[in-house]
């Protein structure tokens, strides 16, 4: 992992790091590079991936309109909101 | 800073802060969720209440449950010696039990350090509806208490099918009674995990093995070469899933918002950067990397294949052994350490806890040790734990 690739990941994930934190994260990547190699010792030729450890079903419901929460209750938890909407800075100039 | 446990009045169980509790602030130990008050409770909480348990309050957890035992919660009290909040309260007798989310072993480590009991059940037997998600394919709600009997009672109360959770298995309830005689059971000690533990931990395991032998259980060493690869695979999958799950926190709809922004990008970046700690950031960045083009097949896809190999290996092991006996932690005490080394430190300790998360098998901590069984083998674990605890009385 190099600094440029890490900068790309930071941008993708909407994050920033201090210089000291950058060193720490680069260290973690180096550490994991060694640990990933351990998996090479396992023969996975012709092995199917296992995404779910147990069978999984889609959860479907009747196509009936429901309103479990009121608009007010959903807005209440927002850091900033108007009377009927979440509030964010202007997106279009 | 938040209280260690937020008292809500009288009650007999605690609920950890990664489980939603209607009307009570729930933060997953993170600043990014500060002020978040859920509009509904997790299914496990509702079931416990229906069974007669009452919620005493919320217990602190490490940010999203990613650390050892809660040391990097935003609301941490900064102790020099690390303990899990719920396990400590159980050990002190302040609460009867607790519901805790196990995504990377934190409640198991906490129980081992405090000498209490905790079970991470078979994946899909307890609903994850209302869990603040992090590593969905391996995290489970578990039950903690002072002994195996109380732990079983609490798990029985919360387990069963929930139509709101796509990963919930169909059985309406689970009976954890075990008809099998304790004498004649066979338990394997995984040598790779025993050999790497501290001398104090080895002594705890040896002592427990002696108790099992006195009960008529055959105990023998077993080598599992796949253990280290399983640990790597779980770290990769956990990080990838964490990366996706915490992407929802952006300071817009709930939780923390930075006060320093002039535009939407500054709002997103500032809120996420100030709202999450370095361990979460390192996990997210690593998870993002293993999902990227060029790394997906060599790393993420490989980890998913290793998961199947490990699952098959353990299926074979459980044909020969009723349970496996391993440490829950490499040490008998954790001391405060720097967050800059948290990623590596937690990884090293997850050697003991990764497999049950990776392949969904149940794991129980009791008497300072960890027992693992095949899927739906909770009854075996309870039987062994109750019998061993019986020899202490």
Tab-separated table of C-alpha atoms in Angstrom:
chain	number	residue	atom	x	y	z
A	1	UNK	CA	0.000	0.000	0.000
A	2	UNK	CA	1.381	3.397	-0.946
A	3	UNK	CA	0.333	6.873	0.041
A	4	UNK	CA	-1.308	7.642	-3.336
A	5	UNK	CA	-3.504	4.529	-3.235
A	6	UNK	CA	-4.393	5.282	0.377
A	7	UNK	CA	-5.398	8.817	-0.623
A	8	UNK	CA	-7.757	7.279	-3.195
A	9	UNK	CA	-9.326	5.068	-0.523
A	10	UNK	CA	-9.693	8.036	1.820
A	11	UNK	CA	-11.460	9.992	-0.890
A	12	UNK	CA	-13.792	7.056	-1.665
A	13	UNK	CA	-14.677	6.705	1.996
A	14	UNK	CA	-15.045	10.427	2.752
A	15	UNK	CA	-12.344	10.318	5.420
A	16	UNK	CA	-9.207	12.215	6.374
A	17	UNK	CA	-6.197	11.101	8.415
A	18	UNK	CA	-3.470	13.012	10.211
A	19	UNK	CA	0.144	12.238	9.305
A	20	UNK	CA	0.530	10.077	12.384
A	21	UNK	CA	-2.697	8.213	11.612
A	22	UNK	CA	-1.548	7.702	8.013
A	23	UNK	CA	1.612	5.986	9.261
A	24	UNK	CA	-0.478	3.776	11.528
A	25	UNK	CA	-2.895	2.791	8.736
A	26	UNK	CA	-0.056	2.092	6.286
A	27	UNK	CA	1.451	-0.112	9.002
A	28	UNK	CA	-1.864	-1.975	9.343
A	29	UNK	CA	-1.940	-2.583	5.571
A	30	UNK	CA	1.628	-3.937	5.628
A	31	UNK	CA	0.713	-6.150	8.558
A	32	UNK	CA	-2.307	-7.558	6.720
A	33	UNK	CA	-0.299	-8.122	3.534
A	34	UNK	CA	1.661	-10.718	5.502
A	35	UNK	CA	-1.475	-12.236	7.018
A	36	UNK	CA	-3.231	-12.516	3.653
A	37	UNK	CA	-0.408	-14.751	2.413
A	38	UNK	CA	-1.374	-17.342	5.029
A	39	UNK	CA	-4.496	-18.039	2.975
A	40	UNK	CA	-2.273	-19.146	0.069
A	41	UNK	CA	-1.580	-22.271	2.093
A	42	UNK	CA	-5.213	-23.326	1.668
A	43	UNK	CA	-6.057	-25.016	-1.606
A	44	UNK	CA	-9.218	-23.346	-2.861
A	45	UNK	CA	-9.088	-24.731	-6.395
A	46	UNK	CA	-12.646	-25.762	-7.342
A	47	UNK	CA	-14.001	-24.488	-4.005
A	48	UNK	CA	-17.221	-22.464	-4.188
A	49	UNK	CA	-17.312	-19.185	-2.302
A	50	UNK	CA	-19.321	-19.232	0.918
A	51	UNK	CA	-21.079	-15.880	1.242
A	52	UNK	CA	-23.658	-16.989	3.801
A	53	UNK	CA	-22.964	-19.618	6.416
A	54	UNK	CA	-26.653	-20.496	6.667
A	55	UNK	CA	-29.427	-20.524	4.068
A	56	UNK	CA	-30.853	-17.045	3.592
A	57	UNK	CA	-34.272	-15.961	2.384
A	58	UNK	CA	-35.454	-12.666	1.069
A	59	UNK	CA	-37.857	-11.027	3.469
A	60	UNK	CA	-40.945	-10.003	1.534
A	61	UNK	CA	-44.101	-8.325	2.731
A	62	UNK	CA	-47.496	-7.644	1.226
A	63	UNK	CA	-47.504	-4.690	-1.138
A	64	UNK	CA	-49.509	-2.603	1.258
A	65	UNK	CA	-48.691	0.959	2.145
A	66	UNK	CA	-47.567	1.357	5.728
A	67	UNK	CA	-46.277	4.278	7.717
A	68	UNK	CA	-44.472	2.858	10.757
A	69	UNK	CA	-42.951	6.208	11.718
A	70	UNK	CA	-44.170	9.756	11.416
A	71	UNK	CA	-42.188	12.356	9.494
A	72	UNK	CA	-41.731	14.307	12.732
A	73	UNK	CA	-40.230	11.353	14.596
A	74	UNK	CA	-37.781	10.673	11.758
A	75	UNK	CA	-36.722	14.294	11.600
A	76	UNK	CA	-36.294	14.523	15.337
A	77	UNK	CA	-33.009	12.574	15.264
A	78	UNK	CA	-31.455	14.697	12.519
A	79	UNK	CA	-28.634	17.099	13.387
A	80	UNK	CA	-30.403	19.846	11.421
A	81	UNK	CA	-33.796	19.892	9.806
A	82	UNK	CA	-36.518	22.203	8.594
A	83	UNK	CA	-40.186	21.629	9.352
A	84	UNK	CA	-40.458	18.804	6.815
A	85	UNK	CA	-36.964	17.938	5.529
A	86	UNK	CA	-33.415	17.033	6.525
A	87	UNK	CA	-31.236	20.076	6.066
A	88	UNK	CA	-27.921	20.069	4.196
A	89	UNK	CA	-25.825	22.825	2.629
A	90	UNK	CA	-26.869	24.040	-0.816
A	91	UNK	CA	-25.831	21.468	-3.446
A	92	UNK	CA	-26.449	23.504	-6.623
A	93	UNK	CA	-25.129	27.037	-6.998
B	1	UNK	CA	-19.092	11.850	28.232
B	2	UNK	CA	-21.718	9.169	28.538
B	3	UNK	CA	-22.243	7.183	31.719
B	4	UNK	CA	-20.683	3.723	31.887
B	5	UNK	CA	-24.202	2.355	32.120
B	6	UNK	CA	-27.188	4.552	31.531
B	7	UNK	CA	-29.609	3.629	34.232
B	8	UNK	CA	-33.192	3.682	33.139
B	9	UNK	CA	-34.635	2.588	36.434
B	10	UNK	CA	-34.842	-0.826	37.960
B	11	UNK	CA	-34.149	-3.770	35.702
B	12	UNK	CA	-32.288	-7.025	35.629
B	13	UNK	CA	-30.477	-7.113	32.299
B	14	UNK	CA	-28.237	-4.730	30.400
B	15	UNK	CA	-28.338	-4.280	26.650
B	16	UNK	CA	-25.142	-3.414	24.891
B	17	UNK	CA	-24.941	-0.241	22.924
B	18	UNK	CA	-24.967	-1.898	19.500
B	19	UNK	CA	-28.558	-3.089	20.056
B	20	UNK	CA	-31.371	-0.636	19.440
B	21	UNK	CA	-33.492	0.272	22.453
B	22	UNK	CA	-36.578	2.365	21.775
B	23	UNK	CA	-36.325	5.786	23.376
B	24	UNK	CA	-32.842	5.194	24.842
B	25	UNK	CA	-29.759	6.689	23.177
B	26	UNK	CA	-27.873	3.999	21.242
B	27	UNK	CA	-24.435	4.840	19.878
B	28	UNK	CA	-22.456	1.628	19.204
B	29	UNK	CA	-19.701	3.307	21.244
B	30	UNK	CA	-19.216	5.874	18.496
B	31	UNK	CA	-19.323	9.647	18.416
B	32	UNK	CA	-20.861	9.379	14.926
B	33	UNK	CA	-24.064	8.077	16.552
B	34	UNK	CA	-24.083	10.470	19.492
B	35	UNK	CA	-27.600	11.640	20.211
B	36	UNK	CA	-29.193	8.834	18.185
B	37	UNK	CA	-32.388	7.690	19.883
B	38	UNK	CA	-33.965	4.661	18.136
B	39	UNK	CA	-37.645	4.599	17.244
B	40	UNK	CA	-37.875	0.845	17.857
B	41	UNK	CA	-36.110	-1.859	19.851
B	42	UNK	CA	-34.140	-4.818	18.551
B	43	UNK	CA	-36.136	-8.038	18.281
B	44	UNK	CA	-33.894	-9.696	20.904
B	45	UNK	CA	-34.656	-6.896	23.367
B	46	UNK	CA	-38.403	-7.196	22.761
B	47	UNK	CA	-38.277	-10.975	23.232
B	48	UNK	CA	-36.334	-10.657	26.483
B	49	UNK	CA	-38.868	-8.144	27.778
B	50	UNK	CA	-41.734	-10.391	26.747
B	51	UNK	CA	-40.109	-13.214	28.728
B	52	UNK	CA	-40.114	-11.053	31.849
B	53	UNK	CA	-36.655	-9.488	31.770
B	54	UNK	CA	-36.440	-5.748	32.277
B	55	UNK	CA	-33.770	-3.503	30.820
B	56	UNK	CA	-31.622	-1.833	33.493
B	57	UNK	CA	-29.682	0.210	30.969
B	58	UNK	CA	-27.183	0.279	28.132
B	59	UNK	CA	-23.595	-0.901	28.505
B	60	UNK	CA	-20.632	0.621	26.785
B	61	UNK	CA	-19.019	-1.135	23.804
B	62	UNK	CA	-15.953	-0.411	21.721
B	63	UNK	CA	-16.776	1.578	18.590
B	64	UNK	CA	-18.944	-0.803	16.526
B	65	UNK	CA	-17.600	-3.685	18.643
B	66	UNK	CA	-14.324	-3.757	16.738
B	67	UNK	CA	-11.866	-3.617	19.639
B	68	UNK	CA	-10.843	-6.081	22.357
B	69	UNK	CA	-13.408	-5.403	25.090
B	70	UNK	CA	-14.662	-1.834	24.662
B	71	UNK	CA	-11.455	0.144	25.273
B	72	UNK	CA	-11.932	2.374	22.240
B	73	UNK	CA	-15.470	3.451	22.855
B	74	UNK	CA	-15.889	7.198	22.459
B	75	UNK	CA	-17.510	7.020	25.892
B	76	UNK	CA	-14.713	5.041	27.522
B	77	UNK	CA	-13.842	5.693	31.115
B	78	UNK	CA	-10.117	5.190	30.407
B	79	UNK	CA	-9.327	2.365	32.830
B	80	UNK	CA	-5.742	1.078	32.893
B	81	UNK	CA	-6.975	-2.527	33.116
B	82	UNK	CA	-9.534	-3.354	30.451
B	83	UNK	CA	-12.880	-4.979	31.180
B	84	UNK	CA	-16.071	-5.438	29.213
B	85	UNK	CA	-18.804	-3.249	30.684
B	86	UNK	CA	-21.604	-5.843	30.724
B	87	UNK	CA	-19.397	-8.697	31.963
B	88	UNK	CA	-18.058	-6.549	34.772
B	89	UNK	CA	-21.562	-5.605	35.940
B	90	UNK	CA	-22.596	-9.270	35.874
B	91	UNK	CA	-19.485	-10.251	37.846
B	92	UNK	CA	-20.307	-7.597	40.454
B	93	UNK	CA	-23.857	-8.927	40.704
B	94	UNK	CA	-25.383	-5.613	39.643
B	95	UNK	CA	-27.328	-7.208	36.801
B	96	UNK	CA	-28.566	-10.719	36.135
B	97	UNK	CA	-27.560	-10.863	32.503
B	98	UNK	CA	-26.921	-8.962	29.304
B	99	UNK	CA	-27.613	-9.029	25.602
B	100	UNK	CA	-24.451	-8.389	23.616
B	101	UNK	CA	-23.473	-8.390	19.968
B	102	UNK	CA	-20.488	-10.566	19.093
B	103	UNK	CA	-18.890	-9.597	15.799
B	104	UNK	CA	-15.250	-10.149	16.584
B	105	UNK	CA	-15.216	-11.823	19.972
B	106	UNK	CA	-15.368	-8.808	22.342
B	107	UNK	CA	-18.111	-10.237	24.633
B	108	UNK	CA	-16.339	-13.601	24.720
B	109	UNK	CA	-13.060	-11.992	25.740
B	110	UNK	CA	-14.862	-9.864	28.339
B	111	UNK	CA	-16.576	-12.904	29.854
B	112	UNK	CA	-13.282	-14.800	30.039
B	113	UNK	CA	-11.556	-11.878	31.787
B	114	UNK	CA	-14.413	-11.443	34.287
B	115	UNK	CA	-15.096	-15.123	34.947
B	116	UNK	CA	-18.690	-14.868	33.719
B	117	UNK	CA	-20.542	-16.783	30.989
B	118	UNK	CA	-21.417	-15.689	27.464
B	119	UNK	CA	-22.750	-17.594	24.485
B	120	UNK	CA	-22.556	-16.581	20.857
B	121	UNK	CA	-25.245	-18.814	19.387
B	122	UNK	CA	-25.458	-20.456	15.994
B	123	UNK	CA	-25.777	-17.848	13.260
B	124	UNK	CA	-29.419	-17.191	12.412
B	125	UNK	CA	-30.945	-18.481	15.648
B	126	UNK	CA	-31.278	-15.024	17.221
B	127	UNK	CA	-32.652	-12.185	15.135
B	128	UNK	CA	-30.259	-9.441	14.071
B	129	UNK	CA	-33.166	-7.047	13.530
B	130	UNK	CA	-32.222	-3.921	15.448
B	131	UNK	CA	-28.491	-4.647	15.617
B	132	UNK	CA	-26.374	-1.708	14.450
B	133	UNK	CA	-24.774	-3.653	11.619
B	134	UNK	CA	-21.074	-3.985	11.049
B	135	UNK	CA	-20.074	-7.475	9.902
B	136	UNK	CA	-23.475	-8.909	8.979
B	137	UNK	CA	-22.360	-12.338	7.815
B	138	UNK	CA	-20.817	-13.244	11.162
B	139	UNK	CA	-22.185	-11.062	13.935
B	140	UNK	CA	-24.741	-12.492	16.340
B	141	UNK	CA	-26.649	-11.365	19.393
B	142	UNK	CA	-25.611	-13.453	22.371
B	143	UNK	CA	-26.544	-13.868	26.004
B	144	UNK	CA	-24.384	-13.259	29.072
B	145	UNK	CA	-24.967	-14.151	32.708
B	146	UNK	CA	-23.147	-15.248	35.846
B	147	UNK	CA	-23.551	-18.958	35.135
B	148	UNK	CA	-24.548	-21.375	32.402
B	149	UNK	CA	-28.093	-21.921	33.670
B	150	UNK	CA	-28.953	-18.216	33.621
B	151	UNK	CA	-27.225	-17.818	30.245
B	152	UNK	CA	-29.336	-20.654	28.836
B	153	UNK	CA	-32.511	-19.094	30.209
B	154	UNK	CA	-31.739	-15.756	28.580
B	155	UNK	CA	-30.747	-17.315	25.258
B	156	UNK	CA	-33.940	-19.389	25.243
B	157	UNK	CA	-35.899	-16.151	25.686
B	158	UNK	CA	-34.323	-14.345	22.714
B	159	UNK	CA	-33.825	-17.163	20.168
B	160	UNK	CA	-36.366	-17.994	17.477
B	161	UNK	CA	-37.499	-17.038	14.000
B	162	UNK	CA	-38.039	-13.389	13.179
B	163	UNK	CA	-39.714	-12.614	9.887
B	164	UNK	CA	-38.109	-9.186	9.829
B	165	UNK	CA	-34.599	-10.654	9.502
B	166	UNK	CA	-33.608	-12.359	6.249
B	167	UNK	CA	-30.866	-14.302	8.038
B	168	UNK	CA	-33.222	-15.652	10.707
B	169	UNK	CA	-33.625	-19.446	10.601
B	170	UNK	CA	-37.146	-20.956	10.509
B	171	UNK	CA	-37.410	-22.617	13.957
B	172	UNK	CA	-39.872	-20.700	16.141
B	173	UNK	CA	-37.924	-21.540	19.308
B	174	UNK	CA	-35.013	-23.664	20.503
B	175	UNK	CA	-34.895	-26.236	23.262
B	176	UNK	CA	-31.410	-26.314	24.746
B	177	UNK	CA	-31.964	-29.410	26.862
B	178	UNK	CA	-29.343	-32.064	26.174
B	179	UNK	CA	-30.191	-35.747	26.343
B	180	UNK	CA	-26.623	-36.900	25.856
B	181	UNK	CA	-24.754	-38.163	28.915
B	182	UNK	CA	-21.778	-36.055	29.942
B	183	UNK	CA	-19.633	-39.105	30.658
B	184	UNK	CA	-18.393	-40.423	27.351
B	185	UNK	CA	-18.320	-37.088	25.577
B	186	UNK	CA	-15.158	-36.177	23.711
B	187	UNK	CA	-13.550	-32.730	23.682
B	188	UNK	CA	-10.606	-31.629	21.532
B	189	UNK	CA	-8.102	-28.930	22.494
B	190	UNK	CA	-6.891	-27.095	19.387
B	191	UNK	CA	-3.113	-27.147	19.759
B	192	UNK	CA	-2.493	-24.113	17.512
B	193	UNK	CA	-4.572	-21.951	19.879
B	194	UNK	CA	-3.285	-23.512	23.082
B	195	UNK	CA	0.384	-23.182	22.117
B	196	UNK	CA	0.194	-19.438	21.375
B	197	UNK	CA	-1.565	-18.489	24.636
B	198	UNK	CA	0.188	-17.105	27.716
B	199	UNK	CA	1.309	-19.479	30.476
B	200	UNK	CA	-1.522	-18.202	32.734
B	201	UNK	CA	-4.096	-18.902	30.024
B	202	UNK	CA	-2.629	-22.348	29.396
B	203	UNK	CA	-3.023	-23.076	33.111
B	204	UNK	CA	-6.722	-22.078	32.950
B	205	UNK	CA	-7.262	-24.412	29.992
B	206	UNK	CA	-5.395	-27.281	31.650
B	207	UNK	CA	-7.384	-26.827	34.845
B	208	UNK	CA	-10.675	-26.867	32.907
B	209	UNK	CA	-9.576	-29.957	30.972
B	210	UNK	CA	-8.927	-31.722	34.278
B	211	UNK	CA	-12.466	-30.848	35.417
B	212	UNK	CA	-13.856	-32.315	32.208
B	213	UNK	CA	-11.836	-35.489	32.664
B	214	UNK	CA	-13.183	-35.807	36.211
B	215	UNK	CA	-16.667	-35.702	34.694
B	216	UNK	CA	-15.816	-38.605	32.431
B	217	UNK	CA	-15.163	-36.550	29.304
B	218	UNK	CA	-12.270	-37.644	27.109
B	219	UNK	CA	-9.993	-34.690	26.368
B	220	UNK	CA	-7.339	-34.855	23.692
B	221	UNK	CA	-5.231	-32.517	21.576
B	222	UNK	CA	-6.228	-31.893	17.992
B	223	UNK	CA	-4.289	-30.019	15.331
B	224	UNK	CA	-6.247	-27.673	13.041
B	225	UNK	CA	-3.874	-26.285	10.420
B	226	UNK	CA	-6.534	-23.994	8.959
B	227	UNK	CA	-6.799	-21.805	12.090
B	228	UNK	CA	-4.487	-18.996	10.942
B	229	UNK	CA	-6.066	-18.822	7.495
B	230	UNK	CA	-9.497	-18.661	9.145
B	231	UNK	CA	-8.338	-15.698	11.187
B	232	UNK	CA	-7.105	-13.853	8.078
B	233	UNK	CA	-10.296	-14.671	6.204
B	234	UNK	CA	-12.511	-13.296	8.973
B	235	UNK	CA	-10.476	-10.087	9.189
B	236	UNK	CA	-10.887	-9.563	5.447
B	237	UNK	CA	-14.627	-10.304	5.403
B	238	UNK	CA	-15.294	-8.321	8.572
B	239	UNK	CA	-13.418	-5.294	7.246
B	240	UNK	CA	-15.184	-5.442	3.869
B	241	UNK	CA	-18.621	-5.659	5.487
B	242	UNK	CA	-17.766	-2.938	7.999
B	243	UNK	CA	-16.685	-0.665	5.168
B	244	UNK	CA	-20.086	-1.054	3.516
B	245	UNK	CA	-22.110	-0.798	6.689
B	246	UNK	CA	-20.553	2.331	8.141
B	247	UNK	CA	-20.804	4.138	4.809
B	248	UNK	CA	-24.334	5.165	5.903
B	249	UNK	CA	-22.992	7.534	8.554
B	250	UNK	CA	-22.676	10.903	6.910
B	251	UNK	CA	-23.985	13.459	9.399
B	252	UNK	CA	-27.204	14.089	7.486
B	253	UNK	CA	-30.132	12.102	8.860
B	254	UNK	CA	-29.033	11.189	12.386
B	255	UNK	CA	-26.083	11.168	14.752
B	256	UNK	CA	-23.107	13.488	14.786
B	257	UNK	CA	-22.580	16.382	12.368
B	258	UNK	CA	-19.362	18.398	12.307
B	259	UNK	CA	-19.913	22.049	13.120
B	260	UNK	CA	-17.155	22.979	10.631
B	261	UNK	CA	-18.450	22.824	7.068
B	262	UNK	CA	-19.212	25.136	4.219
B	263	UNK	CA	-20.427	22.623	1.642
B	264	UNK	CA	-21.773	19.054	1.474
B	265	UNK	CA	-18.344	17.452	0.952
B	266	UNK	CA	-16.944	19.140	4.023
B	267	UNK	CA	-20.030	18.016	5.942
B	268	UNK	CA	-19.566	14.358	4.940
B	269	UNK	CA	-15.792	14.258	5.408
B	270	UNK	CA	-15.761	16.313	8.592
B	271	UNK	CA	-18.567	14.352	10.240
B	272	UNK	CA	-17.065	10.948	9.386
B	273	UNK	CA	-13.491	11.959	10.236
B	274	UNK	CA	-14.411	13.487	13.594
B	275	UNK	CA	-17.087	10.889	14.320
B	276	UNK	CA	-15.112	7.653	13.946
B	277	UNK	CA	-11.928	6.488	15.656
B	278	UNK	CA	-8.704	5.314	14.063
B	279	UNK	CA	-9.481	1.602	14.468
B	280	UNK	CA	-12.780	2.000	12.601
B	281	UNK	CA	-11.086	4.118	9.929
B	282	UNK	CA	-8.292	1.567	9.443
B	283	UNK	CA	-10.885	-1.223	9.211
B	284	UNK	CA	-12.984	0.731	6.692
B	285	UNK	CA	-9.956	1.591	4.556
B	286	UNK	CA	-8.674	-1.966	4.579
B	287	UNK	CA	-12.177	-3.255	3.774
B	288	UNK	CA	-12.450	-0.797	0.915
B	289	UNK	CA	-9.092	-1.987	-0.416
B	290	UNK	CA	-9.947	-5.709	-0.374
B	291	UNK	CA	-13.126	-4.960	-2.332
B	292	UNK	CA	-11.308	-2.926	-4.976
B	293	UNK	CA	-10.619	-4.007	-8.528
B	294	UNK	CA	-7.558	-6.222	-8.641
B	295	UNK	CA	-7.836	-7.170	-4.972
B	296	UNK	CA	-11.364	-8.566	-5.000
B	297	UNK	CA	-10.517	-11.970	-6.442
B	298	UNK	CA	-7.113	-12.438	-4.839
B	299	UNK	CA	-8.237	-11.381	-1.407
B	300	UNK	CA	-11.985	-11.045	-0.763
B	301	UNK	CA	-13.046	-13.926	-2.991
B	302	UNK	CA	-10.231	-16.079	-1.617
B	303	UNK	CA	-11.447	-15.358	1.941
B	304	UNK	CA	-14.949	-16.529	0.992
B	305	UNK	CA	-13.478	-19.777	-0.342
B	306	UNK	CA	-11.329	-20.231	2.758
B	307	UNK	CA	-14.544	-19.823	4.787
B	308	UNK	CA	-15.995	-22.891	3.039
B	309	UNK	CA	-12.824	-24.922	3.557
B	310	UNK	CA	-12.828	-24.023	7.256
B	311	UNK	CA	-16.551	-24.796	7.582
B	312	UNK	CA	-15.980	-28.222	6.007
B	313	UNK	CA	-12.991	-28.859	8.259
B	314	UNK	CA	-14.994	-28.074	11.404
B	315	UNK	CA	-17.904	-30.266	10.224
B	316	UNK	CA	-15.399	-33.118	10.093
B	317	UNK	CA	-13.983	-32.210	13.498
B	318	UNK	CA	-17.424	-32.277	15.097
B	319	UNK	CA	-17.949	-35.811	13.830
B	320	UNK	CA	-15.105	-36.811	16.142
B	321	UNK	CA	-15.587	-34.316	18.990
B	322	UNK	CA	-18.660	-33.103	20.851
B	323	UNK	CA	-16.926	-29.799	21.522
B	324	UNK	CA	-13.618	-28.016	21.155
B	325	UNK	CA	-11.863	-26.365	24.079
B	326	UNK	CA	-9.762	-23.255	23.366
B	327	UNK	CA	-8.803	-19.993	25.049
B	328	UNK	CA	-11.054	-16.977	24.505
B	329	UNK	CA	-8.086	-14.633	24.903
B	330	UNK	CA	-4.352	-15.065	24.710
B	331	UNK	CA	-3.932	-13.367	28.104
B	332	UNK	CA	-5.726	-13.286	31.415
B	333	UNK	CA	-5.535	-9.473	31.611
B	334	UNK	CA	-5.496	-6.643	29.068
B	335	UNK	CA	-3.869	-3.304	29.795
B	336	UNK	CA	-4.571	0.040	28.159
B	337	UNK	CA	-2.703	0.472	24.856
B	338	UNK	CA	-2.358	2.953	22.017
B	339	UNK	CA	-5.063	3.074	19.362
B	340	UNK	CA	-2.337	3.403	16.713
B	341	UNK	CA	-1.596	-0.294	17.299
B	342	UNK	CA	-5.206	-1.402	17.775
B	343	UNK	CA	-5.650	-2.965	14.328
B	344	UNK	CA	-2.717	-5.338	14.847
B	345	UNK	CA	-3.451	-5.956	18.546
B	346	UNK	CA	-7.085	-6.911	17.986
B	347	UNK	CA	-6.116	-9.052	15.009
B	348	UNK	CA	-3.665	-11.065	17.112
B	349	UNK	CA	-6.275	-11.692	19.806
B	350	UNK	CA	-8.980	-12.594	17.297
B	351	UNK	CA	-7.064	-15.827	16.620
B	352	UNK	CA	-9.089	-17.338	19.470
B	353	UNK	CA	-12.477	-16.012	18.455
B	354	UNK	CA	-12.524	-15.729	14.639
B	355	UNK	CA	-13.744	-19.196	13.642
B	356	UNK	CA	-17.238	-19.022	15.243
B	357	UNK	CA	-17.839	-15.670	13.542
B	358	UNK	CA	-16.461	-16.908	10.231
B	359	UNK	CA	-18.543	-20.079	9.990
B	360	UNK	CA	-21.470	-19.363	12.316
B	361	UNK	CA	-20.912	-22.082	14.904
B	362	UNK	CA	-21.854	-21.512	18.563
B	363	UNK	CA	-19.158	-20.621	21.068
B	364	UNK	CA	-19.542	-20.349	24.810
B	365	UNK	CA	-17.223	-18.799	27.344
B	366	UNK	CA	-17.418	-20.320	30.803
B	367	UNK	CA	-14.907	-20.650	33.622
B	368	UNK	CA	-12.434	-18.498	31.679
B	369	UNK	CA	-12.305	-20.871	28.696
B	370	UNK	CA	-14.089	-21.097	25.373
B	371	UNK	CA	-16.031	-24.101	24.101
B	372	UNK	CA	-17.124	-24.439	20.491
B	373	UNK	CA	-19.661	-26.867	19.051
B	374	UNK	CA	-21.206	-27.705	15.708
B	375	UNK	CA	-24.132	-25.642	14.402
B	376	UNK	CA	-27.092	-26.020	16.816
B	377	UNK	CA	-24.790	-27.612	19.389
B	378	UNK	CA	-25.643	-25.076	22.103
B	379	UNK	CA	-27.222	-27.854	24.162
B	380	UNK	CA	-23.861	-29.664	24.289
B	381	UNK	CA	-22.099	-26.457	25.348
B	382	UNK	CA	-24.622	-25.762	28.098
B	383	UNK	CA	-24.445	-29.352	29.311
B	384	UNK	CA	-20.652	-29.253	29.584
B	385	UNK	CA	-20.624	-25.776	31.142
B	386	UNK	CA	-23.326	-26.610	33.696
B	387	UNK	CA	-21.593	-29.846	34.641
B	388	UNK	CA	-18.210	-28.164	35.045
B	389	UNK	CA	-19.733	-25.316	37.036
B	390	UNK	CA	-21.429	-27.934	39.190
B	391	UNK	CA	-18.038	-29.266	40.210
B	392	UNK	CA	-17.137	-25.783	41.526
B	393	UNK	CA	-20.092	-25.687	43.900
